[in-house]
Structures are given as C-alpha cells and as structure tokens.
C-alpha cells in the first residue's frame, strides 16, 4: 500500500520533469538550427527557401552556389521525435523553425504547445 501511494505521488512529478526536459531539448535544437541557418546564409548569401527546407543544412541543394556544408551532421528531430517545420520568409520577414510539440499538431498547451524561434 505504501509503494502504491509513493508511486501515485512520484509518478506525475517524474512525468512532468520528462516533459520539461523535452521542451528544453527542443528549444536547444531550434537554437542549433538557427546558428546553422546563419552559417548557410554566410556561404550562400541567402537562407534556404521553404521548398529547399532545412534539409539544405545537411545536403546541398542544386542551386546553392557557395554552399560549404554540411552545416549540421544530421537533421535533428524535436524532443518527441518529430520533424521540425521551416518557413522562409516567415511572417516577420525572417525564417521560422518550429516544433509542433508532443501532439505534432498546431496549437496546444503544455507539452502540446508549439515551440518556435519566433516569440509572440
């Protein structure tokens, strides 16, 4: 009975910490992708288009003169194992790197919330 009570108390706390770690990991990965995109722009003179995508950081797109990558060893996945979404130009005129969170669907709260390099 004591173990059951302890499990009921500790289990949710452990799961909350795991979720928080995935959010932190995903935010770090977004920062890494941002840095790689800036390096890409230094070499090529522009950011990859939405059609070229962030795969351009690992594999040279056909028309990227000045490409000196790969800028990432491999394409990371977010903390939940999902692909990142990339848009250029985004609403702010810059690029956006986004994770759709645990549910891999737009919007949401908590672990399901979208994470992006664009704040607000």
PDB file of N, CA, C and O in Angstrom, residues 26-60:
ATOM      1  N   UNK A  26      14.216  20.597 -27.141  1.00  0.00           N
ATOM      2  CA  UNK A  26      13.712  21.116 -28.409  1.00  0.00           C
ATOM      3  C   UNK A  26      14.123  22.570 -28.604  1.00  0.00           C
ATOM      4  O   UNK A  26      14.538  22.961 -29.703  1.00  0.00           O
ATOM      5  N   UNK A  27      14.060  23.381 -27.555  1.00  0.00           N
ATOM      6  CA  UNK A  27      14.485  24.781 -27.667  1.00  0.00           C
ATOM      7  C   UNK A  27      15.975  24.886 -27.984  1.00  0.00           C
ATOM      8  O   UNK A  27      16.386  25.743 -28.774  1.00  0.00           O
ATOM      9  N   UNK A  28      16.784  24.005 -27.420  1.00  0.00           N
ATOM     10  CA  UNK A  28      18.222  23.984 -27.730  1.00  0.00           C
ATOM     11  C   UNK A  28      18.429  23.593 -29.191  1.00  0.00           C
ATOM     12  O   UNK A  28      19.254  24.191 -29.893  1.00  0.00           O
ATOM     13  N   UNK A  29      17.686  22.611 -29.673  1.00  0.00           N
ATOM     14  CA  UNK A  29      17.813  22.190 -31.065  1.00  0.00           C
ATOM     15  C   UNK A  29      17.410  23.313 -32.015  1.00  0.00           C
ATOM     16  O   UNK A  29      18.055  23.509 -33.054  1.00  0.00           O
ATOM     17  N   UNK A  30      16.368  24.060 -31.667  1.00  0.00           N
ATOM     18  CA  UNK A  30      15.958  25.198 -32.502  1.00  0.00           C
ATOM     19  C   UNK A  30      17.095  26.215 -32.581  1.00  0.00           C
ATOM     20  O   UNK A  30      17.403  26.732 -33.663  1.00  0.00           O
ATOM     21  N   UNK A  31      17.755  26.498 -31.464  1.00  0.00           N
ATOM     22  CA  UNK A  31      18.894  27.428 -31.457  1.00  0.00           C
ATOM     23  C   UNK A  31      20.034  26.904 -32.338  1.00  0.00           C
ATOM     24  O   UNK A  31      20.663  27.668 -33.080  1.00  0.00           O
ATOM     25  N   UNK A  32      20.307  25.600 -32.271  1.00  0.00           N
ATOM     26  CA  UNK A  32      21.355  24.999 -33.111  1.00  0.00           C
ATOM     27  C   UNK A  32      21.011  25.141 -34.593  1.00  0.00           C
ATOM     28  O   UNK A  32      21.884  25.446 -35.417  1.00  0.00           O
ATOM     29  N   UNK A  33      19.749  24.916 -34.943  1.00  0.00           N
ATOM     30  CA  UNK A  33      19.316  25.054 -36.338  1.00  0.00           C
ATOM     31  C   UNK A  33      19.433  26.516 -36.769  1.00  0.00           C
ATOM     32  O   UNK A  33      19.877  26.807 -37.889  1.00  0.00           O
ATOM     33  N   UNK A  34      19.076  27.452 -35.891  1.00  0.00           N
ATOM     34  CA  UNK A  34      19.229  28.878 -36.203  1.00  0.00           C
ATOM     35  C   UNK A  34      20.685  29.215 -36.542  1.00  0.00           C
ATOM     36  O   UNK A  34      20.958  29.907 -37.529  1.00  0.00           O
ATOM     37  N   UNK A  35      21.621  28.735 -35.725  1.00  0.00           N
ATOM     38  CA  UNK A  35      23.046  29.001 -35.970  1.00  0.00           C
ATOM     39  C   UNK A  35      23.483  28.393 -37.303  1.00  0.00           C
ATOM     40  O   UNK A  35      24.229  29.019 -38.067  1.00  0.00           O
ATOM     41  N   UNK A  36      23.026  27.180 -37.587  1.00  0.00           N
ATOM     42  CA  UNK A  36      23.384  26.529 -38.848  1.00  0.00           C
ATOM     43  C   UNK A  36      22.800  27.305 -40.034  1.00  0.00           C
ATOM     44  O   UNK A  36      23.466  27.446 -41.071  1.00  0.00           O
ATOM     45  N   UNK A  37      21.589  27.821 -39.892  1.00  0.00           N
ATOM     46  CA  UNK A  37      20.992  28.623 -40.963  1.00  0.00           C
ATOM     47  C   UNK A  37      21.781  29.907 -41.197  1.00  0.00           C
ATOM     48  O   UNK A  37      21.965  30.327 -42.343  1.00  0.00           O
ATOM     49  N   UNK A  38      22.281  30.513 -40.135  1.00  0.00           N
ATOM     50  CA  UNK A  38      23.106  31.707 -40.289  1.00  0.00           C
ATOM     51  C   UNK A  38      24.417  31.380 -41.008  1.00  0.00           C
ATOM     52  O   UNK A  38      24.883  32.164 -41.850  1.00  0.00           O
ATOM     53  N   UNK A  39      25.004  30.233 -40.711  1.00  0.00           N
ATOM     54  CA  UNK A  39      26.223  29.805 -41.406  1.00  0.00           C
ATOM     55  C   UNK A  39      25.931  29.544 -42.889  1.00  0.00           C
ATOM     56  O   UNK A  39      26.728  29.899 -43.758  1.00  0.00           O
ATOM     57  N   UNK A  40      24.796  28.931 -43.171  1.00  0.00           N
ATOM     58  CA  UNK A  40      24.360  28.693 -44.549  1.00  0.00           C
ATOM     59  C   UNK A  40      24.279  30.036 -45.285  1.00  0.00           C
ATOM     60  O   UNK A  40      24.787  30.179 -46.398  1.00  0.00           O
ATOM     61  N   UNK A  41      23.638  31.020 -44.642  1.00  0.00           N
ATOM     62  CA  UNK A  41      23.482  32.332 -45.284  1.00  0.00           C
ATOM     63  C   UNK A  41      24.831  32.990 -45.549  1.00  0.00           C
ATOM     64  O   UNK A  41      25.013  33.650 -46.583  1.00  0.00           O
ATOM     65  N   UNK A  42      25.788  32.831 -44.637  1.00  0.00           N
ATOM     66  CA  UNK A  42      27.122  33.393 -44.864  1.00  0.00           C
ATOM     67  C   UNK A  42      27.749  32.827 -46.132  1.00  0.00           C
ATOM     68  O   UNK A  42      28.400  33.545 -46.884  1.00  0.00           O
ATOM     69  N   UNK A  43      27.574  31.530 -46.367  1.00  0.00           N
ATOM     70  CA  UNK A  43      28.177  30.897 -47.545  1.00  0.00           C
ATOM     71  C   UNK A  43      27.407  31.131 -48.822  1.00  0.00           C
ATOM     72  O   UNK A  43      27.983  31.464 -49.863  1.00  0.00           O
ATOM     73  N   UNK A  44      26.091  30.973 -48.759  1.00  0.00           N
ATOM     74  CA  UNK A  44      25.256  31.003 -49.960  1.00  0.00           C
ATOM     75  C   UNK A  44      24.751  32.417 -50.272  1.00  0.00           C
ATOM     76  O   UNK A  44      24.448  32.741 -51.409  1.00  0.00           O
ATOM     77  N   UNK A  45      24.656  33.248 -49.237  1.00  0.00           N
ATOM     78  CA  UNK A  45      24.177  34.603 -49.450  1.00  0.00           C
ATOM     79  C   UNK A  45      22.691  34.778 -49.202  1.00  0.00           C
ATOM     80  O   UNK A  45      22.145  35.868 -49.383  1.00  0.00           O
ATOM     81  N   UNK A  46      22.028  33.721 -48.807  1.00  0.00           N
ATOM     82  CA  UNK A  46      20.598  33.754 -48.526  1.00  0.00           C
ATOM     83  C   UNK A  46      20.243  32.558 -47.659  1.00  0.00           C
ATOM     84  O   UNK A  46      21.033  31.621 -47.533  1.00  0.00           O
ATOM     85  N   UNK A  47      19.074  32.599 -47.050  1.00  0.00           N
ATOM     86  CA  UNK A  47      18.580  31.438 -46.318  1.00  0.00           C
ATOM     87  C   UNK A  47      17.943  30.472 -47.303  1.00  0.00           C
ATOM     88  O   UNK A  47      17.513  30.876 -48.391  1.00  0.00           O
ATOM     89  N   UNK A  48      17.848  29.189 -46.955  1.00  0.00           N
ATOM     90  CA  UNK A  48      17.138  28.251 -47.837  1.00  0.00           C
ATOM     91  C   UNK A  48      15.675  28.676 -47.981  1.00  0.00           C
ATOM     92  O   UNK A  48      15.087  29.219 -47.040  1.00  0.00           O
ATOM     93  N   UNK A  49      15.108  28.424 -49.130  1.00  0.00           N
ATOM     94  CA  UNK A  49      13.684  28.685 -49.320  1.00  0.00           C
ATOM     95  C   UNK A  49      12.879  27.643 -48.541  1.00  0.00           C
ATOM     96  O   UNK A  49      13.424  26.613 -48.121  1.00  0.00           O
ATOM     97  N   UNK A  50      11.598  27.894 -48.395  1.00  0.00           N
ATOM     98  CA  UNK A  50      10.730  26.903 -47.743  1.00  0.00           C
ATOM     99  C   UNK A  50      10.758  25.590 -48.515  1.00  0.00           C
ATOM    100  O   UNK A  50      10.759  24.514 -47.923  1.00  0.00           O
ATOM    101  N   UNK A  51      10.806  25.691 -49.854  1.00  0.00           N
ATOM    102  CA  UNK A  51      10.828  24.474 -50.678  1.00  0.00           C
ATOM    103  C   UNK A  51      12.122  23.686 -50.476  1.00  0.00           C
ATOM    104  O   UNK A  51      12.102  22.451 -50.432  1.00  0.00           O
ATOM    105  N   UNK A  52      13.255  24.389 -50.354  1.00  0.00           N
ATOM    106  CA  UNK A  52      14.526  23.701 -50.115  1.00  0.00           C
ATOM    107  C   UNK A  52      14.555  23.117 -48.709  1.00  0.00           C
ATOM    108  O   UNK A  52      15.092  22.039 -48.488  1.00  0.00           O
ATOM    109  N   UNK A  53      13.978  23.837 -47.769  1.00  0.00           N
ATOM    110  CA  UNK A  53      13.864  23.358 -46.401  1.00  0.00           C
ATOM    111  C   UNK A  53      15.175  23.313 -45.650  1.00  0.00           C
ATOM    112  O   UNK A  53      16.241  23.615 -46.183  1.00  0.00           O
ATOM    113  N   UNK A  54      15.072  22.900 -44.384  1.00  0.00           N
ATOM    114  CA  UNK A  54      16.272  22.829 -43.556  1.00  0.00           C
ATOM    115  C   UNK A  54      17.116  21.598 -43.871  1.00  0.00           C
ATOM    116  O   UNK A  54      18.233  21.498 -43.383  1.00  0.00           O
ATOM    117  N   UNK A  55      16.611  20.723 -44.730  1.00  0.00           N
ATOM    118  CA  UNK A  55      17.450  19.620 -45.208  1.00  0.00           C
ATOM    119  C   UNK A  55      18.666  20.173 -45.951  1.00  0.00           C
ATOM    120  O   UNK A  55      19.693  19.502 -46.064  1.00  0.00           O
ATOM    121  N   UNK A  56      18.571  21.431 -46.412  1.00  0.00           N
ATOM    122  CA  UNK A  56      19.693  22.096 -47.086  1.00  0.00           C
ATOM    123  C   UNK A  56      20.891  22.265 -46.176  1.00  0.00           C
ATOM    124  O   UNK A  56      21.993  22.527 -46.642  1.00  0.00           O
ATOM    125  N   UNK A  57      20.676  22.139 -44.884  1.00  0.00           N
ATOM    126  CA  UNK A  57      21.781  22.248 -43.938  1.00  0.00           C
ATOM    127  C   UNK A  57      22.640  20.994 -43.916  1.00  0.00           C
ATOM    128  O   UNK A  57      23.774  21.024 -43.466  1.00  0.00           O
ATOM    129  N   UNK A  58      22.086  19.899 -44.405  1.00  0.00           N
ATOM    130  CA  UNK A  58      22.787  18.617 -44.414  1.00  0.00           C
ATOM    131  C   UNK A  58      23.195  18.224 -45.834  1.00  0.00           C
ATOM    132  O   UNK A  58      24.286  17.706 -46.054  1.00  0.00           O
ATOM    133  N   UNK A  59      22.330  18.482 -46.806  1.00  0.00           N
ATOM    134  CA  UNK A  59      22.549  18.098 -48.196  1.00  0.00           C
ATOM    135  C   UNK A  59      22.448  19.326 -49.087  1.00  0.00           C
ATOM    136  O   UNK A  59      21.467  20.067 -49.007  1.00  0.00           O
ATOM    137  N   UNK A  60      23.430  19.535 -49.941  1.00  0.00           N
ATOM    138  CA  UNK A  60      23.449  20.721 -50.801  1.00  0.00           C
ATOM    139  C   UNK A  60      22.286  20.707 -51.782  1.00  0.00           C
ATOM    140  O   UNK A  60      22.118  19.755 -52.542  1.00  0.00           O
TER     141      UNK A  60
END
